[in-house]
Structure formats: C-alpha cells, structure tokens
CSV table of C-alpha atoms in Angstrom, one decimal:
chain,number,residue,atom,x,y,z
A,1,SER,CA,147.8,118.1,102.9
A,2,ALA,CA,147.3,115.0,101.1
A,3,ASN,CA,146.2,111.6,102.9
A,4,PRO,CA,148.3,108.7,101.7
A,5,ALA,CA,145.3,106.2,102.7
A,6,ARG,CA,143.3,107.5,99.8
A,7,GLU,CA,143.5,106.4,96.4
A,8,VAL,CA,142.1,108.3,93.2
A,9,ALA,CA,140.3,106.7,90.5
A,10,VAL,CA,140.6,107.6,87.2
A,11,MET,CA,137.5,109.6,85.8
A,12,SER,CA,135.1,108.0,83.6
A,13,SER,CA,134.9,109.3,80.1
A,14,SER,CA,131.1,108.8,80.3
A,15,SER,CA,130.6,111.0,83.7
A,16,ARG,CA,132.1,113.8,86.0
A,17,ILE,CA,132.3,111.9,89.0
A,18,ALA,CA,135.8,111.4,90.1
A,19,VAL,CA,135.6,108.4,92.9
A,20,PHE,CA,138.2,108.4,96.1
A,21,SER,CA,138.3,105.6,98.4
A,22,ARG,CA,140.3,105.1,101.2
A,23,MET,CA,141.9,101.9,102.5
A,24,ALA,CA,140.9,102.0,106.4
A,25,GLU,CA,137.5,100.8,107.1
A,26,ASP,CA,137.1,103.0,110.1
A,27,GLN,CA,137.9,106.5,108.4
A,28,LEU,CA,134.2,106.8,107.5
A,29,TYR,CA,133.2,110.7,108.2
A,30,LEU,CA,130.3,113.1,107.8
A,31,ASN,CA,130.7,116.6,106.4
A,32,ARG,CA,129.0,119.2,108.8
A,33,ALA,CA,125.9,119.3,106.2
A,34,CYS,CA,123.9,116.0,104.8
A,35,LEU,CA,121.5,115.1,102.5
A,36,VAL,CA,119.5,111.9,103.1
A,37,GLY,CA,117.8,109.8,100.4
A,38,TYR,CA,116.2,106.5,100.9
A,39,CYS,CA,113.9,104.1,99.2
A,40,ASP,CA,110.9,106.2,99.3
A,41,LEU,CA,107.4,105.8,97.4
A,42,ASN,CA,109.2,105.5,94.3
A,43,ALA,CA,113.2,106.2,94.9
A,44,SER,CA,112.9,109.6,93.4
A,45,SER,CA,115.1,110.9,96.4
A,46,LEU,CA,117.5,108.3,95.7
A,47,ARG,CA,117.6,108.8,92.1
A,48,ALA,CA,117.9,112.4,92.7
A,49,LEU,CA,121.2,112.3,94.7
A,50,LEU,CA,122.5,109.6,92.5
A,51,GLY,CA,122.8,111.9,89.9
A,52,ILE,CA,125.3,114.2,91.7
A,53,GLU,CA,128.2,115.4,89.5
A,54,ALA,CA,131.0,116.1,91.8
A,55,ARG,CA,134.4,114.5,93.3
A,56,VAL,CA,133.1,112.3,95.7
A,57,GLU,CA,134.2,109.4,98.1
A,58,PHE,CA,132.3,106.4,98.4
A,59,TRP,CA,132.1,104.7,101.7
A,60,ASP,CA,130.3,101.8,103.1
A,61,LEU,CA,127.6,102.4,105.9
A,62,ASP,CA,128.2,99.4,108.0
A,63,VAL,CA,125.2,98.8,110.5
A,64,PRO,CA,125.2,96.5,113.3
A,65,GLY,CA,122.5,93.7,112.9
A,66,LEU,CA,122.0,94.5,109.0
A,67,PRO,CA,124.4,92.7,106.9
A,68,CYS,CA,124.6,93.5,103.2
A,69,GLY,CA,125.4,91.8,100.2
A,70,ARG,CA,124.3,89.2,97.7
A,71,ASP,CA,122.4,86.1,98.9
A,72,ASP,CA,124.6,83.2,98.6
A,73,GLY,CA,122.9,80.7,100.7
A,74,ALA,CA,123.2,82.6,104.1
A,75,GLN,CA,120.7,81.8,106.7
A,76,GLN,CA,120.3,85.7,107.6
A,77,GLN,CA,118.5,88.2,105.7
A,78,LEU,CA,120.9,90.3,103.8
A,79,LEU,CA,120.3,94.0,102.3
A,80,LEU,CA,120.7,94.2,98.6
A,81,PRO,CA,120.8,97.3,96.9
A,82,ALA,CA,117.5,98.5,95.4
A,83,CYS,CA,119.2,101.2,92.6
A,84,GLU,CA,121.9,99.8,90.4
A,85,ARG,CA,123.9,101.6,87.8
A,86,TRP,CA,122.3,100.6,84.2
A,87,ASP,CA,124.6,102.7,82.1
A,88,GLY,CA,128.0,100.6,81.9
A,89,THR,CA,129.7,102.4,84.7
A,90,PRO,CA,132.4,100.0,86.0
A,91,PRO,CA,132.1,99.2,89.5
A,92,MET,CA,135.2,100.5,90.5
A,93,GLU,CA,134.2,103.9,89.6
A,94,GLY,CA,131.4,103.7,92.3
A,95,GLU,CA,129.5,100.7,92.8
A,96,LEU,CA,126.0,101.6,94.6
A,97,LYS,CA,125.9,99.5,97.9
A,98,PRO,CA,122.6,99.1,100.3
A,99,LEU,CA,123.9,101.5,102.8
A,100,GLN,CA,126.2,103.9,101.8
A,101,VAL,CA,127.6,107.6,102.2
A,102,LEU,CA,129.0,110.0,99.4
A,103,ASN,CA,131.3,112.7,100.7
A,104,LEU,CA,131.7,115.6,98.2
A,105,LYS,CA,135.1,116.5,98.4
A,106,TYR,CA,134.9,120.3,97.6
A,107,GLU,CA,131.2,121.2,98.3
A,108,GLN,CA,131.2,120.1,102.0
A,109,TYR,CA,128.3,118.0,101.6
A,110,SER,CA,127.6,114.1,102.6
A,111,LEU,CA,124.9,112.3,101.1
A,112,ILE,CA,123.6,109.5,103.1
A,113,LEU,CA,122.1,106.9,100.7
A,114,VAL,CA,119.6,104.1,102.2
A,115,ASN,CA,119.7,102.4,99.2
A,116,SER,CA,117.8,99.0,100.2
A,117,HIS,CA,114.4,98.2,101.3
A,118,VAL,CA,114.8,98.1,105.1
A,119,PRO,CA,112.4,96.0,107.0
A,120,PRO,CA,110.3,98.2,109.2
A,121,SER,CA,111.3,96.2,112.0
A,122,ARG,CA,115.0,97.1,111.4
A,123,VAL,CA,114.8,100.7,110.2
A,124,HIS,CA,115.7,101.8,113.7
A,125,LEU,CA,118.9,100.0,113.5
A,126,VAL,CA,119.7,102.2,110.8
A,127,MET,CA,118.8,105.3,112.5
A,128,GLN,CA,120.8,104.4,115.6
A,129,ARG,CA,123.7,104.2,113.3
A,130,VAL,CA,123.1,107.5,111.4
A,131,PHE,CA,122.4,109.8,114.2
A,132,GLN,CA,125.2,108.3,116.2
A,133,LEU,CA,127.4,109.7,113.1
A,134,PHE,CA,125.3,113.0,113.2
A,135,GLU,CA,126.5,113.5,116.8
A,136,GLN,CA,129.8,112.1,116.4
A,137,PHE,CA,130.8,114.5,113.6
A,138,LYS,CA,128.6,117.2,114.9
A,139,VAL,CA,126.3,117.6,111.8
A,140,SER,CA,124.9,121.0,112.0
A,141,ARG,CA,122.5,120.9,108.9
A,142,VAL,CA,120.2,118.2,107.4
A,143,HIS,CA,117.9,117.7,104.7
A,144,LEU,CA,116.0,114.7,104.4
A,145,LEU,CA,114.6,114.1,100.8
A,146,SER,CA,111.3,112.2,100.3
A,147,CYS,CA,108.5,111.4,97.7
A,148,LEU,CA,105.6,110.3,100.0
A,149,HIS,CA,101.9,109.6,100.1
A,150,LEU,CA,99.5,111.1,102.1
A,151,PRO,CA,96.0,109.6,102.5
A,152,ASP,CA,94.4,112.4,104.1
A,153,ALA,CA,94.9,115.2,101.3
A,154,ALA,CA,92.5,117.9,103.3
A,155,ALA,CA,94.9,117.8,106.0
A,156,ASN,CA,97.6,119.4,103.8
A,157,PRO,CA,98.0,122.2,101.2
A,158,ILE,CA,97.6,119.8,98.5
A,159,GLU,CA,96.1,122.4,96.3
A,160,LEU,CA,99.5,124.0,96.0
A,161,LEU,CA,100.5,120.8,94.3
A,162,ASP,CA,99.8,119.6,90.9
A,163,ASP,CA,97.9,116.7,90.5
A,164,ILE,CA,100.5,114.9,88.2
A,165,ASP,CA,99.5,111.4,89.0
A,166,ASN,CA,96.5,111.8,86.7
A,167,ARG,CA,98.4,113.6,83.8
A,168,ALA,CA,99.9,111.3,81.0
A,169,ASP,CA,103.0,113.8,80.6
A,170,GLY,CA,103.6,113.6,84.5
A,171,GLY,CA,103.5,117.4,85.1
A,172,ALA,CA,105.7,119.5,87.0
A,173,ALA,CA,106.1,118.4,90.5
A,174,ARG,CA,106.0,121.0,93.4
A,175,LEU,CA,107.9,120.4,96.4
A,176,THR,CA,107.1,121.0,100.0
A,177,GLU,CA,109.7,121.9,102.9
A,178,THR,CA,108.8,121.3,106.5
A,179,ALA,CA,111.3,122.3,109.1
A,180,PHE,CA,111.6,120.3,112.6
A,181,ASN,CA,113.0,121.1,115.6
A,182,GLY,CA,113.4,124.9,115.0
A,183,ALA,CA,115.7,124.3,111.8
A,184,ALA,CA,117.0,127.7,110.4
A,185,ASP,CA,118.5,126.6,107.4
A,186,ARG,CA,115.4,125.9,105.0
A,187,LEU,CA,116.5,125.5,101.4
A,188,ASP,CA,113.5,127.4,100.2
A,189,PRO,CA,111.3,129.5,103.0
A,190,GLY,CA,108.7,130.1,100.3
A,191,LEU,CA,107.7,126.2,99.9
A,192,PRO,CA,104.5,125.2,101.5
A,193,SER,CA,105.0,123.0,104.9
A,194,LEU,CA,103.1,119.6,105.4
A,195,ASP,CA,101.4,118.5,108.6
A,196,LEU,CA,102.5,115.2,109.1
A,197,THR,CA,100.6,114.5,112.3
A,198,ALA,CA,97.4,115.0,110.7
A,199,SER,CA,97.0,111.5,109.2
A,200,PRO,CA,99.0,108.3,109.1
A,201,VAL,CA,102.2,108.3,107.2
A,202,ARG,CA,103.0,104.8,105.7
A,203,ASP,CA,106.4,105.4,105.6
A,204,ALA,CA,108.4,103.6,108.2
A,205,PHE,CA,111.6,105.1,107.4
A,206,LEU,CA,110.3,108.9,107.3
A,207,CYS,CA,108.5,108.0,110.4
A,208,CYS,CA,111.4,106.5,112.4
A,209,PHE,CA,113.7,109.8,111.1
A,210,VAL,CA,111.4,112.1,112.8
A,211,GLN,CA,110.8,110.3,115.9
A,212,PHE,CA,114.9,110.1,116.5
A,213,ALA,CA,115.3,113.5,115.3
A,214,LEU,CA,112.8,114.8,117.9
A,215,VAL,CA,114.1,112.7,120.6
A,216,ASP,CA,117.6,113.7,119.8
A,217,ARG,CA,116.5,117.6,118.9
A,218,LEU,CA,118.2,117.4,116.0
A,219,PRO,CA,117.0,120.5,113.7
A,220,PHE,CA,116.3,119.4,109.9
A,221,THR,CA,114.1,119.9,107.1
A,222,LEU,CA,112.1,117.6,105.3
A,223,LEU,CA,112.1,118.3,101.2
A,224,ALA,CA,109.1,116.2,100.3
A,225,CYS,CA,107.3,115.6,96.7
A,226,VAL,CA,103.5,114.4,98.0
A,227,ARG,CA,101.5,112.2,95.7
A,228,HIS,CA,97.7,112.1,95.7
A,229,ARG,CA,97.9,108.3,95.2
A,230,ALA,CA,100.2,105.6,96.5
A,231,LYS,CA,101.2,104.7,93.0
A,232,VAL,CA,104.8,103.8,92.2
A,233,ALA,CA,105.9,104.8,88.8
A,234,SER,CA,108.9,103.3,86.8
A,235,VAL,CA,110.7,106.5,87.0
A,236,ASP,CA,109.1,109.7,88.5
A,237,SER,CA,111.2,112.0,86.5
A,238,PRO,CA,109.1,115.3,87.9
A,239,SER,CA,110.0,114.7,91.4
A,240,VAL,CA,113.7,113.8,90.5
A,241,ALA,CA,114.0,116.9,88.6
A,242,ALA,CA,112.3,119.1,91.0
A,243,PHE,CA,114.7,117.8,93.9
A,244,GLN,CA,117.7,118.3,91.7
A,245,ALA,CA,116.4,121.9,90.7
A,246,CYS,CA,115.8,122.9,94.2
A,247,LEU,CA,119.4,121.6,95.5
A,248,ALA,CA,121.1,123.2,92.5
A,249,ASP,CA,119.9,126.4,92.7
A,250,ARG,CA,119.8,126.6,96.9
A,251,LEU,CA,123.2,124.9,97.4
A,252,GLY,CA,124.9,125.3,94.2
A,253,LEU,CA,125.2,121.4,93.5
A,254,ALA,CA,125.2,120.1,90.0
A,255,PHE,CA,123.3,117.0,88.9
A,256,SER,CA,122.9,115.1,85.7
A,257,LEU,CA,119.0,114.3,85.1
A,258,GLU,CA,120.2,112.1,82.3
A,259,ARG,CA,122.1,109.9,84.6
A,260,SER,CA,119.3,109.7,87.2
A,261,LEU,CA,116.7,108.8,85.0
A,262,ASN,CA,118.3,106.6,82.5
A,263,GLY,CA,121.6,105.7,84.4
A,264,ILE,CA,119.9,103.7,87.1
A,265,ARG,CA,117.9,100.9,87.6
A,266,PHE,CA,115.5,100.5,90.5
A,267,HIS,CA,114.5,97.2,92.1
A,268,ARG,CA,110.9,97.4,93.5
A,269,GLN,CA,110.1,95.9,96.7
A,270,PRO,CA,108.5,92.8,96.4
A,271,VAL,CA,104.7,92.6,97.0
A,272,GLY,CA,103.8,91.7,100.5
A,273,ALA,CA,107.0,92.5,102.1
A,274,GLY,CA,105.6,94.9,104.4
A,275,GLY,CA,107.4,97.8,103.8
A,276,ASP,CA,104.6,100.4,104.7
A,277,SER,CA,103.9,100.8,108.1
A,278,GLY,CA,100.7,102.8,109.3
A,279,MET,CA,102.8,105.2,111.7
A,280,TYR,CA,102.0,108.4,113.0
A,281,VAL,CA,104.7,111.1,113.1
C-alpha cells in the first residue's frame, strides 16, 4: 500500500534514477542486504555505487557527534561531501550528502555511503551508528567495497592482480573478495582472498569496520581492488568498472559507468589531514 509520507520526484531526463523522499526524518530504515562505499584510496567504491540506476530513496544518515553541512563559520568541525554531482543534476533529484543511505525500492538493497573524509578519531562514531542500524533492521547480508593499498605485497596474492598503477591505459582491474565471520553470501567464490593481518592497513575506516564486525560477529565480505602503490588517481576507471561489473553480474543491479566517471567530482583530502592510520586488522 502507498505510504502517504512518501513524495515522488519527477525522473530526470538525463538519468534513470527516480528519487523518493520521506517527510519524517525518523523513518530511516535499511533493507536486509547492504552495500557499503566510502572515501577509500581514490573513492572508487563511492563512484561505483553512485552510478546506480534504480528507483531509490535518499536518506540522511545522522551520526551523533558528527555534524554535517557547509562551513558557515561554526566553531565545530563539519563533515562535507567528498563526492558531488558534476553532471547538472538538480539537487532535488538526489543531492549527495556526507553521510547517506540510498534504499533501492525494488531490488531490496540499501547503499550506505560514507561520502566524507571522516577523521580517524571520529570513524568509530560512524561505525556505532551503522552497526546499530544493522542490528535494528536485522541486516543479514553486507558487502563492503574498498580500493586499498597494501604495503606488504608478498603477504597477499598480488600476482593475481594486474599492475595497473604502472600502465598508461589503466589496465583491467582485478578484484578480491574476503569473507569474515563465516559469511556465506560471497559475491564470487572464484575471487582470491586477502590476508589483512599480514601487514598494516592504512585505512582507518576499513580497520574500524572489521573490528566492529568481529565484535558483533557480523558476517560480511570485503570486495576489494588492491593497488601496489598508494597513488590517488583523479578517476580510477578500472576499479569503478570492476566493482560495477561484479555487482551487476552477481546481484543483477544496473549501473551507469559514464555517470560514475564523468558525472561526479571528488574532493581529495587535504594533505596532512591525517586520513591514514597505520592499523592492523
């Protein structure tokens, strides 16, 4: 039955995304299966998920202690969007926020987007909120997407990955998938796994997510594209394409690679902002 609190926006002529919004802020919910993207090495996971072509509901993800918005002279630090639309899409048709949930209306998936450079000292606040929602809505399937750099190449099956960082054409990205806590719903059992305990992982978000999942015993898989060097490309098209191809093939979701690559502008983290954290999983 139709929900009277739901407003439907007109579909954009340049996009297949139809946006649904709810008037009541306390109606945020998650579907039973979730895909998580964040500001990884080069925002590839965010770009990939933001290319979704589906009927979606946009929700702000409010996290206590992490105010979001434009810096208007406030004394407290505000989170700003790292990825913004660059294709002329009107804000009413899906403005990108620093912390956001996109619920797919018919595919029964939720996209959790941490679209901001969250300080390492505050990442745990995001995790507390996200994992509280996982429990509240009995989420049973989680896939975390990440493009990351592992300094100890010998500890992982790097020989199975293309050395695309050193190729002018970008090459074809190879994915890995690692299951945690006995996750049975792997996207592709044929993908190699990573040993994240072999060397420091300089990704505070990833490390914190894994640690929370281990404590809560949440089964999830890490779908990752590994880089040989911690080089931030303006647009890492091979990784974005690989993520989208895997999700389309295994989950039946539709994506626009063109929108992900050319319709989104990524604001890099300022040098010296302390985004990396040499942590062990």
